[in-house]
Coordinates of C-alpha atoms in Angstrom, one line a residue:
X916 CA -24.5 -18.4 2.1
X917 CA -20.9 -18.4 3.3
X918 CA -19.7 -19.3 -0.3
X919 CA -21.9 -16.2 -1.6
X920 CA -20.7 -13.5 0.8
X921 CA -17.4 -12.7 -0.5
X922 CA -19.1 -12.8 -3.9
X923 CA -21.3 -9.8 -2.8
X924 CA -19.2 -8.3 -1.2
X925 CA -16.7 -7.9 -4.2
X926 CA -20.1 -7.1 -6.3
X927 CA -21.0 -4.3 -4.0
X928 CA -17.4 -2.9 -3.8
X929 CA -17.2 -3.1 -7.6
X930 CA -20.4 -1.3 -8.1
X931 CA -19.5 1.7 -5.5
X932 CA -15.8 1.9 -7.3
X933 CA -17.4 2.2 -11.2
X934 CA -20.7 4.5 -9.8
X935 CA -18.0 6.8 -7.9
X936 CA -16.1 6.8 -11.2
X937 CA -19.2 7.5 -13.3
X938 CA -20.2 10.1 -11.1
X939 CA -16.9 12.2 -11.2
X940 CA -17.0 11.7 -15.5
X941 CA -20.2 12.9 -15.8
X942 CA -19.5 16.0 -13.9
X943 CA -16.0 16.4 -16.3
X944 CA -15.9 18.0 -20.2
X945 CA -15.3 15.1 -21.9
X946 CA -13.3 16.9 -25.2
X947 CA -11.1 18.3 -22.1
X948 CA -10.7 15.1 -20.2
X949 CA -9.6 13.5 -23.3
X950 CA -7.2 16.0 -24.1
X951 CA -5.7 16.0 -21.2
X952 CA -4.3 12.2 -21.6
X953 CA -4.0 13.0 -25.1
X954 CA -1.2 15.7 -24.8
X955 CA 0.7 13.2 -22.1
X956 CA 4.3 13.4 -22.1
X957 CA 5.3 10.1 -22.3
X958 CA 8.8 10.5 -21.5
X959 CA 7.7 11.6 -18.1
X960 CA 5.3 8.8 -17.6
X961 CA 8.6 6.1 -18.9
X962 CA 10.0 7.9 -15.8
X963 CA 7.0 7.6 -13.2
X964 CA 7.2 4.0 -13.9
X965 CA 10.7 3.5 -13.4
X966 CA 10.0 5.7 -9.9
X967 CA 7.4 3.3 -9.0
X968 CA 9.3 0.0 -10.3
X969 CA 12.1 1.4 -7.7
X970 CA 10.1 2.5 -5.1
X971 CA 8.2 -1.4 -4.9
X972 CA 11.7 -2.7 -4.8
X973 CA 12.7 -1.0 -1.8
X974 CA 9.8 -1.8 -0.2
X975 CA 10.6 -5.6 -0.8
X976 CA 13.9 -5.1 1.0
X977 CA 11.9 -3.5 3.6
X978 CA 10.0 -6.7 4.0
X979 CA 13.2 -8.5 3.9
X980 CA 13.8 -6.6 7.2
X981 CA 11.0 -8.0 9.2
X982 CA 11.2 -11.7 7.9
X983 CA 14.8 -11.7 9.1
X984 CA 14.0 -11.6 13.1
X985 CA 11.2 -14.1 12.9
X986 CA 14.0 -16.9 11.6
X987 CA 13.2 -16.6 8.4
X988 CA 16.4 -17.2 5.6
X989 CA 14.0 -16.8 2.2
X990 CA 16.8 -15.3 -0.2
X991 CA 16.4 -11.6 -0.8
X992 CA 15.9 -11.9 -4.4
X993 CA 13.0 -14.8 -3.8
X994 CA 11.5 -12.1 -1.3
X995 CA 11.3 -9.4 -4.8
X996 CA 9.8 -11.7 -6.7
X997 CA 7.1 -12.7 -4.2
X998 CA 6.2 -8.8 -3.2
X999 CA 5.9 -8.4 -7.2
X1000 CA 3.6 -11.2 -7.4
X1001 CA 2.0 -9.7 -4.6
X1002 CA 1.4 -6.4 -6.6
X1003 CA -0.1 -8.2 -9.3
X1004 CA -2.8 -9.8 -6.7
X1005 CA -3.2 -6.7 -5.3
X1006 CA -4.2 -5.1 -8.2
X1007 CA -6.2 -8.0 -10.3
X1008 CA -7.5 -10.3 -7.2
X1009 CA -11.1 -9.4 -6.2
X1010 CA -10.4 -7.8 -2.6
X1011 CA -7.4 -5.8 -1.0
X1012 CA -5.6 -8.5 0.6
X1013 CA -4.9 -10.8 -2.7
X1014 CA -1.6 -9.9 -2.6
X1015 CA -0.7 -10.1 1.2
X1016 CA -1.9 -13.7 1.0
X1017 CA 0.5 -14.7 -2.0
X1018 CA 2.8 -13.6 0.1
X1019 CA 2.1 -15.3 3.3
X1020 CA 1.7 -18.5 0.4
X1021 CA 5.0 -18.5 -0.8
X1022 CA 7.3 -17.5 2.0
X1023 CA 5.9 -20.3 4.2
X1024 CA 5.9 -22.6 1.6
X1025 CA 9.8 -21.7 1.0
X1026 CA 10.2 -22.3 4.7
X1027 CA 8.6 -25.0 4.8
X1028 CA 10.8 -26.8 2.1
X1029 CA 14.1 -25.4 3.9
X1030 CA 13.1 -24.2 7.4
X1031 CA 15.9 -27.2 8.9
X1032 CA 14.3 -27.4 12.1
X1033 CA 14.2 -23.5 12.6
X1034 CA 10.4 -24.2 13.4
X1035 CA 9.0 -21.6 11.3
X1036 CA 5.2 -21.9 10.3
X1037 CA 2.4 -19.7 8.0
X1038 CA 2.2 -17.8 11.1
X1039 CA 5.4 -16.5 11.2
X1040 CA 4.9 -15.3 7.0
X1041 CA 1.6 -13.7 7.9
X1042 CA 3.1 -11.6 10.7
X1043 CA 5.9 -10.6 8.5
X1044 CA 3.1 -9.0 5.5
X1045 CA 1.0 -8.0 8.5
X1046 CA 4.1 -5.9 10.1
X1047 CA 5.1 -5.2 6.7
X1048 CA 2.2 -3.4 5.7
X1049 CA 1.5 -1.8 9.6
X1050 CA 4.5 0.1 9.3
X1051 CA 3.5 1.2 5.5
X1052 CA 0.5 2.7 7.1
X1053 CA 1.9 4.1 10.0
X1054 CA 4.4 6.2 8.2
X1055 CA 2.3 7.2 5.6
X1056 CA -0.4 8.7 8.0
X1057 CA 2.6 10.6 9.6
X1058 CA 4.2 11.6 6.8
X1059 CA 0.6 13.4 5.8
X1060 CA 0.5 14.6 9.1
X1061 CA 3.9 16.4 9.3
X1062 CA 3.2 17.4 5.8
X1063 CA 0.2 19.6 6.6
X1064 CA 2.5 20.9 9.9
X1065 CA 5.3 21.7 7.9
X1066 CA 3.5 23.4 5.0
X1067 CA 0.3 25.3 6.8
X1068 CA 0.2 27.7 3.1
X1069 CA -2.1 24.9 1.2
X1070 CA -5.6 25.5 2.4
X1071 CA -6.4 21.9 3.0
X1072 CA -9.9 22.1 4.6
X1073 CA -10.2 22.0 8.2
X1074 CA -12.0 18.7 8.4
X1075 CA -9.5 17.1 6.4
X1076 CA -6.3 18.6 8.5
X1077 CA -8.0 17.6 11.7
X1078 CA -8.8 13.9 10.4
X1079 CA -5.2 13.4 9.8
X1080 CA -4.1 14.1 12.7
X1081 CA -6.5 12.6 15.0
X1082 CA -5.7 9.1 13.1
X1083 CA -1.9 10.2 13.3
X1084 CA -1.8 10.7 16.9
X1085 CA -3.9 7.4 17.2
X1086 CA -1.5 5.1 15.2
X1087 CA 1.5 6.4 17.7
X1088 CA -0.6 5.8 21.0
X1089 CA -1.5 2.7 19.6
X1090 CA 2.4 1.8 18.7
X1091 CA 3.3 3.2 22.1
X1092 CA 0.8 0.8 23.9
X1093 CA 2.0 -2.6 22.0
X1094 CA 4.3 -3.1 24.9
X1095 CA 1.6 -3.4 26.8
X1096 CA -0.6 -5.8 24.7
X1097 CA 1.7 -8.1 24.4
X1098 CA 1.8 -8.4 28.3
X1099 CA -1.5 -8.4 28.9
X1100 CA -2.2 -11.7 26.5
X1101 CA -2.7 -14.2 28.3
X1102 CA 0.6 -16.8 28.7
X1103 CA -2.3 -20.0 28.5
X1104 CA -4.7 -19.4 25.6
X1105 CA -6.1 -20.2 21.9
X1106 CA -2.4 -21.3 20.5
X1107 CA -3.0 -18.3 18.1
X1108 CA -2.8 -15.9 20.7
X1109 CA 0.3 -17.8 22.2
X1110 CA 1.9 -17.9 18.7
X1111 CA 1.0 -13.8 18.7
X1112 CA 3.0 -13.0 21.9
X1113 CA 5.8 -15.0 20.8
X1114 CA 5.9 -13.1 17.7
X1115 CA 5.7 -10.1 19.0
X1116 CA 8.0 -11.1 21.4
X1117 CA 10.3 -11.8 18.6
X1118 CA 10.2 -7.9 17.3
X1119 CA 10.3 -6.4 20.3
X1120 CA 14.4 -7.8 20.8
X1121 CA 15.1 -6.6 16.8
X1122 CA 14.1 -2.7 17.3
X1123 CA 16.8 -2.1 14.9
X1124 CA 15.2 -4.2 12.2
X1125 CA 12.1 -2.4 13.3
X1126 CA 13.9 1.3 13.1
X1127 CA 15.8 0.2 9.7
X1128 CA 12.2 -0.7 8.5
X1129 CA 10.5 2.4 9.5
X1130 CA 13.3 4.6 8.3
X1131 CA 13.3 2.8 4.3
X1132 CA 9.5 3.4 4.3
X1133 CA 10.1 6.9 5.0
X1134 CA 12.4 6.8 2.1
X1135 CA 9.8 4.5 0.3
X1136 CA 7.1 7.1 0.9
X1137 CA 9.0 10.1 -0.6
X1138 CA 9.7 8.4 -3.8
X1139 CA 6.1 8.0 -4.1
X1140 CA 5.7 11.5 -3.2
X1141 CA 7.9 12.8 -6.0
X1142 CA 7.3 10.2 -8.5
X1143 CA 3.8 12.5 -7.9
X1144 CA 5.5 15.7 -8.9
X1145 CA 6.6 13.5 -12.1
X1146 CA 3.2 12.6 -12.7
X1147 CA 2.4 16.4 -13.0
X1148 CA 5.1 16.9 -15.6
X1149 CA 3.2 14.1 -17.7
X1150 CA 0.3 16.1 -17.5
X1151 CA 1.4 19.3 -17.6
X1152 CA 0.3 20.7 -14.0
X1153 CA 2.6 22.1 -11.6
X1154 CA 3.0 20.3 -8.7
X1155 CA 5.1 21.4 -6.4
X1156 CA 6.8 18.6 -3.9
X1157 CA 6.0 20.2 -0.6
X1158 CA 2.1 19.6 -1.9
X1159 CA 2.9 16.5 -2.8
X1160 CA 4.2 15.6 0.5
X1161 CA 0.4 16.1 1.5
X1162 CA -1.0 15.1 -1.6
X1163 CA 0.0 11.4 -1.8
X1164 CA -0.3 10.4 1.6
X1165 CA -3.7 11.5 2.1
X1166 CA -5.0 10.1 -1.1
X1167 CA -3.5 7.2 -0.2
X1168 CA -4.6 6.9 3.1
X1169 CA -8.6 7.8 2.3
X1170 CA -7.9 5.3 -0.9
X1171 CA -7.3 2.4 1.5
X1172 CA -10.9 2.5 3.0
X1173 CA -12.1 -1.1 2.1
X1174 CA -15.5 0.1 0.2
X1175 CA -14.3 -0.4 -2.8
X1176 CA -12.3 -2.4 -5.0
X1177 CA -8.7 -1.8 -4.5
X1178 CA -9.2 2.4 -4.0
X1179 CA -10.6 2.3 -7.4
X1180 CA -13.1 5.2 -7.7
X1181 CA -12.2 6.8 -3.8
X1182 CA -8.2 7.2 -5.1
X1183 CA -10.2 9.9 -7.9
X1184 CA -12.0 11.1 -5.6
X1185 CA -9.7 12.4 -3.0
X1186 CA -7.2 13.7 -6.3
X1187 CA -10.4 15.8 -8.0
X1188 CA -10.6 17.2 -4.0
X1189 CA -7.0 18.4 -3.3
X1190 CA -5.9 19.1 -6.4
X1191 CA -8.8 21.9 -6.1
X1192 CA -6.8 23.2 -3.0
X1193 CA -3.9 24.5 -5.6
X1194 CA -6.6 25.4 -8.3
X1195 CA -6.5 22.5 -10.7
X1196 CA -9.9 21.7 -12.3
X1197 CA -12.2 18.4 -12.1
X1198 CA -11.1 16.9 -15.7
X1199 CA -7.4 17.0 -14.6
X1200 CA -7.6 16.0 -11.1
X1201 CA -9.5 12.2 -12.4
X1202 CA -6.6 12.4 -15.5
X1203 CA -4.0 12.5 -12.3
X1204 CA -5.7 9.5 -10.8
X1205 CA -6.2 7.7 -13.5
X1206 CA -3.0 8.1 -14.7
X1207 CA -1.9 6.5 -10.9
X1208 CA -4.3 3.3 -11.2
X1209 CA -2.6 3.3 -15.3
X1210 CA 1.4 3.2 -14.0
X1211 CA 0.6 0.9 -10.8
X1212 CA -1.3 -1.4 -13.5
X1213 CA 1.9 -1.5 -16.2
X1214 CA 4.3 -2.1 -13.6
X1215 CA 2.3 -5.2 -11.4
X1216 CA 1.9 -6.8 -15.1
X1217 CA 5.9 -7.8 -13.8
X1218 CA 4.6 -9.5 -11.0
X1219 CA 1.8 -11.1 -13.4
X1220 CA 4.7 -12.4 -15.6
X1221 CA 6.9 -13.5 -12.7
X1222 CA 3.6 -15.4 -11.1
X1223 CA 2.8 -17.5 -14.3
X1224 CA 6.8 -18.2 -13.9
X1225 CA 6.5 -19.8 -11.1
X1226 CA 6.6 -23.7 -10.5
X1227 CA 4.1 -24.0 -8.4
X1228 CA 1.5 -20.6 -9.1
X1229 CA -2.3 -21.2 -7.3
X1230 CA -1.5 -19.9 -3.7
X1231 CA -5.2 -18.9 -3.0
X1232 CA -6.5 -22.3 -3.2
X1233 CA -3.6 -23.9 -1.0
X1234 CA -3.4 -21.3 2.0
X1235 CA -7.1 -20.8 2.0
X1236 CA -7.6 -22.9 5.0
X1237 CA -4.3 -21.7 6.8
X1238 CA -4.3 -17.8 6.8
X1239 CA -7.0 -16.8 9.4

């Protein structure tokens, strides 16, 4: 039954993500639809995918950020590949978290061919994707957040506004209360506990790699924001930046609900309901998203390439039984 579970669970997701999808297309003209991706500019889409090919690089360095406190020396161009490979696991691995474990794989397994008595274990690697990705999050939520503050013109329902910042004002309580975690774990426990507070421990003297990391994903996040607007030119819809400042962080935020299979189906969804906010129809606003999964598929077939590349490629099956 165990062996099953994930099984159904990736069935279940898979059939929520295609009847979400089917459900917006059959509500769509299907001569419009077509046209829409039909009259593309590809020039504009060449660009989006440069955008995006950027904006994943800085977000390795950004990684490279929190690996360095926690000991560990992984070259920064080892560090790139792996978060491309990552992208590509992300993408094409059955579940969300495909990618953070080829991660986890290959930085411990580096480490643990040169670590030279620096003592550093899979542990270490998994709180590096897991702080890695935290502070993704956590700036993306407020970037929303001070989006819909900063630009109170869109009419982004009521609902939605007071959502965002409800779970905005909750990720900065809860990064205001770490501190406090961390001392209230007990000193004598389950050795992954201990190995917790040590590693939290470990960020909590490198604020400044903490800071640097927060301040790149802010950078990170508004590349992704205008590689949006860029998006619009490939379709021909006029999106202005300051939307866009609202428009991919809350997408991307409701996308990330683990119901379905990597965002696929909610990521439409949430496009065919804000773009409505500026006036842009059904047919255009699952284009849009489509268009989204399209480039983010193109550019993780790198991380494909640079995975069958590597010497040793099957991380699932090694770090099965060592990522809890």
């Amino acid at each position: 039954m165990k062996k099953a579970k994930p099984v159904i669970i990736f069935l279940l997701k898979l059939l929520i993500s295609f009847g979400l999808l089917g459900y917006f297309l059959s509500r769509v003209h299907p001569e419009r639809f077509l046209h829409t991706f039909a009259s593309a500019n590809y020039s504009w889409i060449a660009l989006a995918l440069t955008v995006y090919l950027l904006a994943q690089a800085l977000s390795a360095v950004r990684w490279a950020m929190l690996v360095r406190p926690l000991g560990i020396a992984t070259p920064l161009k080892d560090l790139v590949k792996y978060y491309l490979i990552g992208m590509f696991f992300n993408l094409f691995a059955p579940g969300t978290v495909g990618g953070d474990v080829s991660r986890v794989y290959y930085l411990a397994r580096d480490e643990a061919a040169h670590a030279e008595g620096r003592g550093v274990t899979t542990m270490h690697a998994a709180m590096s994707v897991l702080m890695d990705r935290a502070i993704g999050m956590v700036v993306l939520v407020w970037l929303g957040a001070a989006g819909l503050l900063l630009f109170p013109r869109y009419a982004v329902p009521h609902t939605v506004r007071m959502v965002t910042f409800l779970f905005a004002f909750g990720l900065a309580l809860a990064v205001l209360l770490v501190p406090l975690v961390r001392r209230l774990l007990p000193q004598d426990s389950h050795p992954i506990v201990v190995k917790a507070r040590l590693l939290l421990r470990s960020y909590r003297m490198q604020w400044r790699a903490l800071a640097a990391a927060t301040l790149l994903s802010i950078v990170v996040h508004l590349i992704q924001s205008w590689m949006h607007v860029i998006m619009g030119r490939a379709l021909d819809l006029d999106l202005p930046f300051t939307f866009c400042l609202i428009l991919y962080p809350l997408v991307g935020t409701f996308a990330a609900i683990p119901v379905t299979l990597n965002g696929f189906g909610l990521r439409e969804g949430g496009y065919v309901y804000l773009l409505a906010v500026i006036g842009i129809g059904t047919e255009k606003g699952i284009a849009f998203g489509l268009l989204l999964f399209l480039i983010v598929a193109l550019d993780s077939l790198i991380g494909g390439l640079v995975f069958l590349l590597q010497k040793s490629a099957s991380p699932t099956a090694e770090i099965a039984g060592k990522v809890v």
